[in-house]
Amino acid sequence: MRLYSKSLFRYLYRLTNDYHLAEDLLQETFYKAYLHVSGISDIAQIKSWLYRIAYHTFIDHCRKAKKIQVVQVDDFFALLKLDPLLETENAFLQKYELELIYKHLSNMKELQQKAIMLVDLKGFSYKEAAELLNVKLPYLKSLVFRGRRELEKRLRNEVKG
């Protein structure tokens, strides 16, 4: 719980945009995990398993509340913190690059956005990301590859234009 609670909270907060609701969903996630921990056979997959539980807990909440929450990609980038040791110019450039990435990522297909966020920005393995998105591994690899290519093309056109 101590190992994953902060990252799970941030993930749930990005989904809900509500601090207190994210706390509640985090508690419910760990409760569900506690109830079913005996069902997990490979301890190496516990991270993706917890994220899957958190996502399904969020979906359950939305269904119960009969409202649909849209995951905002910009929330992820808003939570990225710039390294305080960077010089002002480097910090500005880093922030500008993130804004460009967000701008172009937000115009891509939703599944590609999520795949790129999980694999490239959150550091999940392809297998973990495929499990979280509930897609087959080859399809996830295709989404990431095509998404990267599309993002690179858009960024290249931004620099030229």
PDB file of C-alpha atoms in Angstrom:
ATOM      1  CA  MET A   1       0.000   0.000   0.000  1.00  0.00           C
ATOM      2  CA  ARG A   2       2.778   2.425   0.918  1.00  0.00           C
ATOM      3  CA  LEU A   3       4.620   1.649  -2.292  1.00  0.00           C
ATOM      4  CA  TYR A   4       1.777   2.479  -4.680  1.00  0.00           C
ATOM      5  CA  SER A   5      -0.626   4.765  -2.802  1.00  0.00           C
ATOM      6  CA  LYS A   6       0.868   8.063  -4.015  1.00  0.00           C
ATOM      7  CA  SER A   7       0.971   7.121  -7.680  1.00  0.00           C
ATOM      8  CA  LEU A   8      -2.496   5.545  -7.523  1.00  0.00           C
ATOM      9  CA  PHE A   9      -3.856   8.661  -5.830  1.00  0.00           C
ATOM     10  CA  ARG A  10      -2.397  10.885  -8.568  1.00  0.00           C
ATOM     11  CA  TYR A  11      -3.893   8.596 -11.207  1.00  0.00           C
ATOM     12  CA  LEU A  12      -7.337   8.687  -9.575  1.00  0.00           C
ATOM     13  CA  TYR A  13      -7.103  12.436  -9.035  1.00  0.00           C
ATOM     14  CA  ARG A  14      -6.427  12.918 -12.755  1.00  0.00           C
ATOM     15  CA  LEU A  15      -9.483  10.815 -13.551  1.00  0.00           C
ATOM     16  CA  THR A  16     -11.806  12.602 -11.110  1.00  0.00           C
ATOM     17  CA  ASN A  17     -10.412  16.127 -10.737  1.00  0.00           C
ATOM     18  CA  ASP A  18     -11.663  15.882  -7.153  1.00  0.00           C
ATOM     19  CA  TYR A  19      -9.238  15.458  -4.266  1.00  0.00           C
ATOM     20  CA  HIS A  20     -11.705  13.942  -1.811  1.00  0.00           C
ATOM     21  CA  LEU A  21     -13.289  11.624  -4.344  1.00  0.00           C
ATOM     22  CA  ALA A  22      -9.829  10.421  -5.360  1.00  0.00           C
ATOM     23  CA  GLU A  23      -9.084   9.660  -1.700  1.00  0.00           C
ATOM     24  CA  ASP A  24     -12.327   7.683  -1.398  1.00  0.00           C
ATOM     25  CA  LEU A  25     -11.648   5.752  -4.583  1.00  0.00           C
ATOM     26  CA  LEU A  26      -8.101   5.014  -3.415  1.00  0.00           C
ATOM     27  CA  GLN A  27      -9.422   3.538  -0.179  1.00  0.00           C
ATOM     28  CA  GLU A  28     -11.955   1.480  -2.082  1.00  0.00           C
ATOM     29  CA  THR A  29      -9.232   0.309  -4.482  1.00  0.00           C
ATOM     30  CA  PHE A  30      -7.068  -0.951  -1.644  1.00  0.00           C
ATOM     31  CA  TYR A  31     -10.080  -2.542   0.028  1.00  0.00           C
ATOM     32  CA  LYS A  32     -10.894  -4.461  -3.154  1.00  0.00           C
ATOM     33  CA  ALA A  33      -7.239  -5.400  -3.557  1.00  0.00           C
ATOM     34  CA  TYR A  34      -7.140  -6.672   0.027  1.00  0.00           C
ATOM     35  CA  LEU A  35     -10.203  -8.822  -0.581  1.00  0.00           C
ATOM     36  CA  HIS A  36      -8.716 -10.390  -3.696  1.00  0.00           C
ATOM     37  CA  VAL A  37      -4.973 -10.373  -2.985  1.00  0.00           C
ATOM     38  CA  SER A  38      -4.944 -14.141  -2.720  1.00  0.00           C
ATOM     39  CA  GLY A  39      -6.012 -14.297  -6.367  1.00  0.00           C
ATOM     40  CA  ILE A  40      -2.837 -12.703  -7.698  1.00  0.00           C
ATOM     41  CA  SER A  41      -0.175 -15.264  -8.489  1.00  0.00           C
ATOM     42  CA  ASP A  42       2.649 -13.096  -9.861  1.00  0.00           C
ATOM     43  CA  ILE A  43       3.783 -10.389  -7.455  1.00  0.00           C
ATOM     44  CA  ALA A  44       5.610  -8.651 -10.324  1.00  0.00           C
ATOM     45  CA  GLN A  45       2.248  -7.752 -11.865  1.00  0.00           C
ATOM     46  CA  ILE A  46       0.806  -6.154  -8.754  1.00  0.00           C
ATOM     47  CA  LYS A  47       1.297  -2.597 -10.024  1.00  0.00           C
ATOM     48  CA  SER A  48      -0.766  -3.082 -13.172  1.00  0.00           C
ATOM     49  CA  TRP A  49      -3.280  -5.129 -11.166  1.00  0.00           C
ATOM     50  CA  LEU A  50      -3.759  -2.235  -8.712  1.00  0.00           C
ATOM     51  CA  TYR A  51      -4.121   0.303 -11.525  1.00  0.00           C
ATOM     52  CA  ARG A  52      -6.723  -1.914 -13.166  1.00  0.00           C
ATOM     53  CA  ILE A  53      -8.659  -2.129  -9.897  1.00  0.00           C
ATOM     54  CA  ALA A  54      -8.420   1.662  -9.502  1.00  0.00           C
ATOM     55  CA  TYR A  55      -9.690   2.235 -13.041  1.00  0.00           C
ATOM     56  CA  HIS A  56     -12.607  -0.158 -12.593  1.00  0.00           C
ATOM     57  CA  THR A  57     -13.413   1.412  -9.225  1.00  0.00           C
ATOM     58  CA  PHE A  58     -13.571   4.790 -10.974  1.00  0.00           C
ATOM     59  CA  ILE A  59     -15.815   3.372 -13.714  1.00  0.00           C
ATOM     60  CA  ASP A  60     -18.090   1.817 -11.080  1.00  0.00           C
ATOM     61  CA  HIS A  61     -18.346   5.174  -9.340  1.00  0.00           C
ATOM     62  CA  CYS A  62     -19.286   6.897 -12.606  1.00  0.00           C
ATOM     63  CA  ARG A  63     -21.945   4.316 -13.322  1.00  0.00           C
ATOM     64  CA  LYS A  64     -23.399   4.675  -9.854  1.00  0.00           C
ATOM     65  CA  ALA A  65     -23.397   8.446 -10.101  1.00  0.00           C
ATOM     66  CA  LYS A  66     -24.815   8.203 -13.642  1.00  0.00           C
ATOM     67  CA  LYS A  67     -22.380  10.715 -14.956  1.00  0.00           C
ATOM     68  CA  ILE A  68     -19.574  10.312 -17.393  1.00  0.00           C
ATOM     69  CA  GLN A  69     -16.210  11.757 -16.525  1.00  0.00           C
ATOM     70  CA  VAL A  70     -13.815  12.609 -19.314  1.00  0.00           C
ATOM     71  CA  VAL A  71     -10.146  12.084 -18.618  1.00  0.00           C
ATOM     72  CA  GLN A  72      -8.370  15.316 -19.360  1.00  0.00           C
ATOM     73  CA  VAL A  73      -4.881  14.838 -20.728  1.00  0.00           C
ATOM     74  CA  ASP A  74      -3.875  18.308 -19.545  1.00  0.00           C
ATOM     75  CA  ASP A  75      -4.345  17.215 -15.937  1.00  0.00           C
ATOM     76  CA  PHE A  76      -1.461  14.826 -16.378  1.00  0.00           C
ATOM     77  CA  PHE A  77       0.800  17.572 -17.667  1.00  0.00           C
ATOM     78  CA  ALA A  78      -0.346  20.023 -15.004  1.00  0.00           C
ATOM     79  CA  LEU A  79       0.876  17.586 -12.364  1.00  0.00           C
ATOM     80  CA  LEU A  80       4.334  17.315 -13.908  1.00  0.00           C
ATOM     81  CA  LYS A  81       6.688  19.390 -11.873  1.00  0.00           C
ATOM     82  CA  LEU A  82       9.700  21.096 -13.331  1.00  0.00           C
ATOM     83  CA  ASP A  83      13.040  20.339 -11.750  1.00  0.00           C
ATOM     84  CA  PRO A  84      13.746  23.297  -9.403  1.00  0.00           C
ATOM     85  CA  LEU A  85      17.461  23.023 -10.107  1.00  0.00           C
ATOM     86  CA  LEU A  86      17.026  23.777 -13.795  1.00  0.00           C
ATOM     87  CA  GLU A  87      17.969  27.201 -15.013  1.00  0.00           C
ATOM     88  CA  THR A  88      15.105  29.515 -15.915  1.00  0.00           C
ATOM     89  CA  GLU A  89      15.676  29.099 -19.633  1.00  0.00           C
ATOM     90  CA  ASN A  90      15.698  25.316 -19.438  1.00  0.00           C
ATOM     91  CA  ALA A  91      12.577  25.358 -17.282  1.00  0.00           C
ATOM     92  CA  PHE A  92      10.835  27.567 -19.823  1.00  0.00           C
ATOM     93  CA  LEU A  93      11.854  25.287 -22.693  1.00  0.00           C
ATOM     94  CA  GLN A  94      10.721  22.196 -20.792  1.00  0.00           C
ATOM     95  CA  LYS A  95       7.356  23.792 -20.066  1.00  0.00           C
ATOM     96  CA  TYR A  96       7.002  24.894 -23.695  1.00  0.00           C
ATOM     97  CA  GLU A  97       7.800  21.369 -24.935  1.00  0.00           C
ATOM     98  CA  LEU A  98       5.193  19.896 -22.591  1.00  0.00           C
ATOM     99  CA  GLU A  99       2.598  22.371 -23.827  1.00  0.00           C
ATOM    100  CA  LEU A 100       3.369  21.421 -27.433  1.00  0.00           C
ATOM    101  CA  ILE A 101       3.145  17.720 -26.638  1.00  0.00           C
ATOM    102  CA  TYR A 102      -0.155  18.244 -24.838  1.00  0.00           C
ATOM    103  CA  LYS A 103      -1.541  20.360 -27.658  1.00  0.00           C
ATOM    104  CA  HIS A 104      -0.876  17.680 -30.238  1.00  0.00           C
ATOM    105  CA  LEU A 105      -1.599  14.704 -28.008  1.00  0.00           C
ATOM    106  CA  SER A 106      -5.037  16.087 -27.146  1.00  0.00           C
ATOM    107  CA  ASN A 107      -5.965  16.092 -30.843  1.00  0.00           C
ATOM    108  CA  MET A 108      -5.153  12.418 -31.273  1.00  0.00           C
ATOM    109  CA  LYS A 109      -7.458   9.438 -30.827  1.00  0.00           C
ATOM    110  CA  GLU A 110      -8.302   8.792 -27.177  1.00  0.00           C
ATOM    111  CA  LEU A 111      -6.916   5.263 -27.090  1.00  0.00           C
ATOM    112  CA  GLN A 112      -3.640   6.462 -28.630  1.00  0.00           C
ATOM    113  CA  GLN A 113      -3.458   9.231 -26.016  1.00  0.00           C
ATOM    114  CA  LYS A 114      -3.885   6.751 -23.182  1.00  0.00           C
ATOM    115  CA  ALA A 115      -1.412   4.276 -24.684  1.00  0.00           C
ATOM    116  CA  ILE A 116       1.284   6.929 -25.089  1.00  0.00           C
ATOM    117  CA  MET A 117       0.636   8.331 -21.621  1.00  0.00           C
ATOM    118  CA  LEU A 118       0.936   4.933 -19.955  1.00  0.00           C
ATOM    119  CA  VAL A 119       3.963   3.673 -21.895  1.00  0.00           C
ATOM    120  CA  ASP A 120       5.984   6.810 -22.582  1.00  0.00           C
ATOM    121  CA  LEU A 121       5.007   9.174 -19.793  1.00  0.00           C
ATOM    122  CA  LYS A 122       4.168   6.867 -16.889  1.00  0.00           C
ATOM    123  CA  GLY A 123       6.737   4.166 -17.680  1.00  0.00           C
ATOM    124  CA  PHE A 124       4.425   1.159 -17.785  1.00  0.00           C
ATOM    125  CA  SER A 125       5.559  -1.855 -19.753  1.00  0.00           C
ATOM    126  CA  TYR A 126       3.624  -2.706 -22.881  1.00  0.00           C
ATOM    127  CA  LYS A 127       2.113  -5.698 -21.122  1.00  0.00           C
ATOM    128  CA  GLU A 128       0.961  -3.630 -18.123  1.00  0.00           C
ATOM    129  CA  ALA A 129      -0.470  -0.906 -20.352  1.00  0.00           C
ATOM    130  CA  ALA A 130      -2.307  -3.469 -22.476  1.00  0.00           C
ATOM    131  CA  GLU A 131      -3.879  -4.920 -19.338  1.00  0.00           C
ATOM    132  CA  LEU A 132      -4.901  -1.484 -18.065  1.00  0.00           C
ATOM    133  CA  LEU A 133      -6.491  -0.518 -21.364  1.00  0.00           C
ATOM    134  CA  ASN A 134      -7.988  -3.972 -21.770  1.00  0.00           C
ATOM    135  CA  VAL A 135      -6.515  -4.474 -25.245  1.00  0.00           C
ATOM    136  CA  LYS A 136      -4.283  -7.156 -26.727  1.00  0.00           C
ATOM    137  CA  LEU A 137      -0.530  -6.608 -26.596  1.00  0.00           C
ATOM    138  CA  PRO A 138       0.031  -6.388 -30.387  1.00  0.00           C
ATOM    139  CA  TYR A 139      -2.753  -3.810 -30.668  1.00  0.00           C
ATOM    140  CA  LEU A 140      -1.228  -1.712 -27.878  1.00  0.00           C
ATOM    141  CA  LYS A 141       2.176  -1.820 -29.584  1.00  0.00           C
ATOM    142  CA  SER A 142       0.528  -0.672 -32.789  1.00  0.00           C
ATOM    143  CA  LEU A 143      -1.259   2.171 -30.959  1.00  0.00           C
ATOM    144  CA  VAL A 144       1.983   3.356 -29.364  1.00  0.00           C
ATOM    145  CA  PHE A 145       3.967   3.086 -32.589  1.00  0.00           C
ATOM    146  CA  ARG A 146       1.382   4.935 -34.662  1.00  0.00           C
ATOM    147  CA  GLY A 147       0.792   7.470 -31.901  1.00  0.00           C
ATOM    148  CA  ARG A 148       4.492   8.236 -31.583  1.00  0.00           C
ATOM    149  CA  ARG A 149       4.799   8.589 -35.334  1.00  0.00           C
ATOM    150  CA  GLU A 150       1.774  10.898 -35.480  1.00  0.00           C
ATOM    151  CA  LEU A 151       3.014  12.965 -32.536  1.00  0.00           C
ATOM    152  CA  GLU A 152       6.480  13.256 -34.073  1.00  0.00           C
ATOM    153  CA  LYS A 153       4.966  14.359 -37.413  1.00  0.00           C
ATOM    154  CA  ARG A 154       2.793  16.969 -35.713  1.00  0.00           C
ATOM    155  CA  LEU A 155       5.688  18.311 -33.655  1.00  0.00           C
ATOM    156  CA  ARG A 156       7.925  18.450 -36.723  1.00  0.00           C
ATOM    157  CA  ASN A 157       5.252  20.443 -38.604  1.00  0.00           C
ATOM    158  CA  GLU A 158       4.907  22.760 -35.584  1.00  0.00           C
ATOM    159  CA  VAL A 159       8.631  23.520 -35.674  1.00  0.00           C
ATOM    160  CA  LYS A 160       8.606  24.100 -39.443  1.00  0.00           C
ATOM    161  CA  GLY A 161       5.475  26.245 -39.335  1.00  0.00           C
TER     162      GLY A 161
END
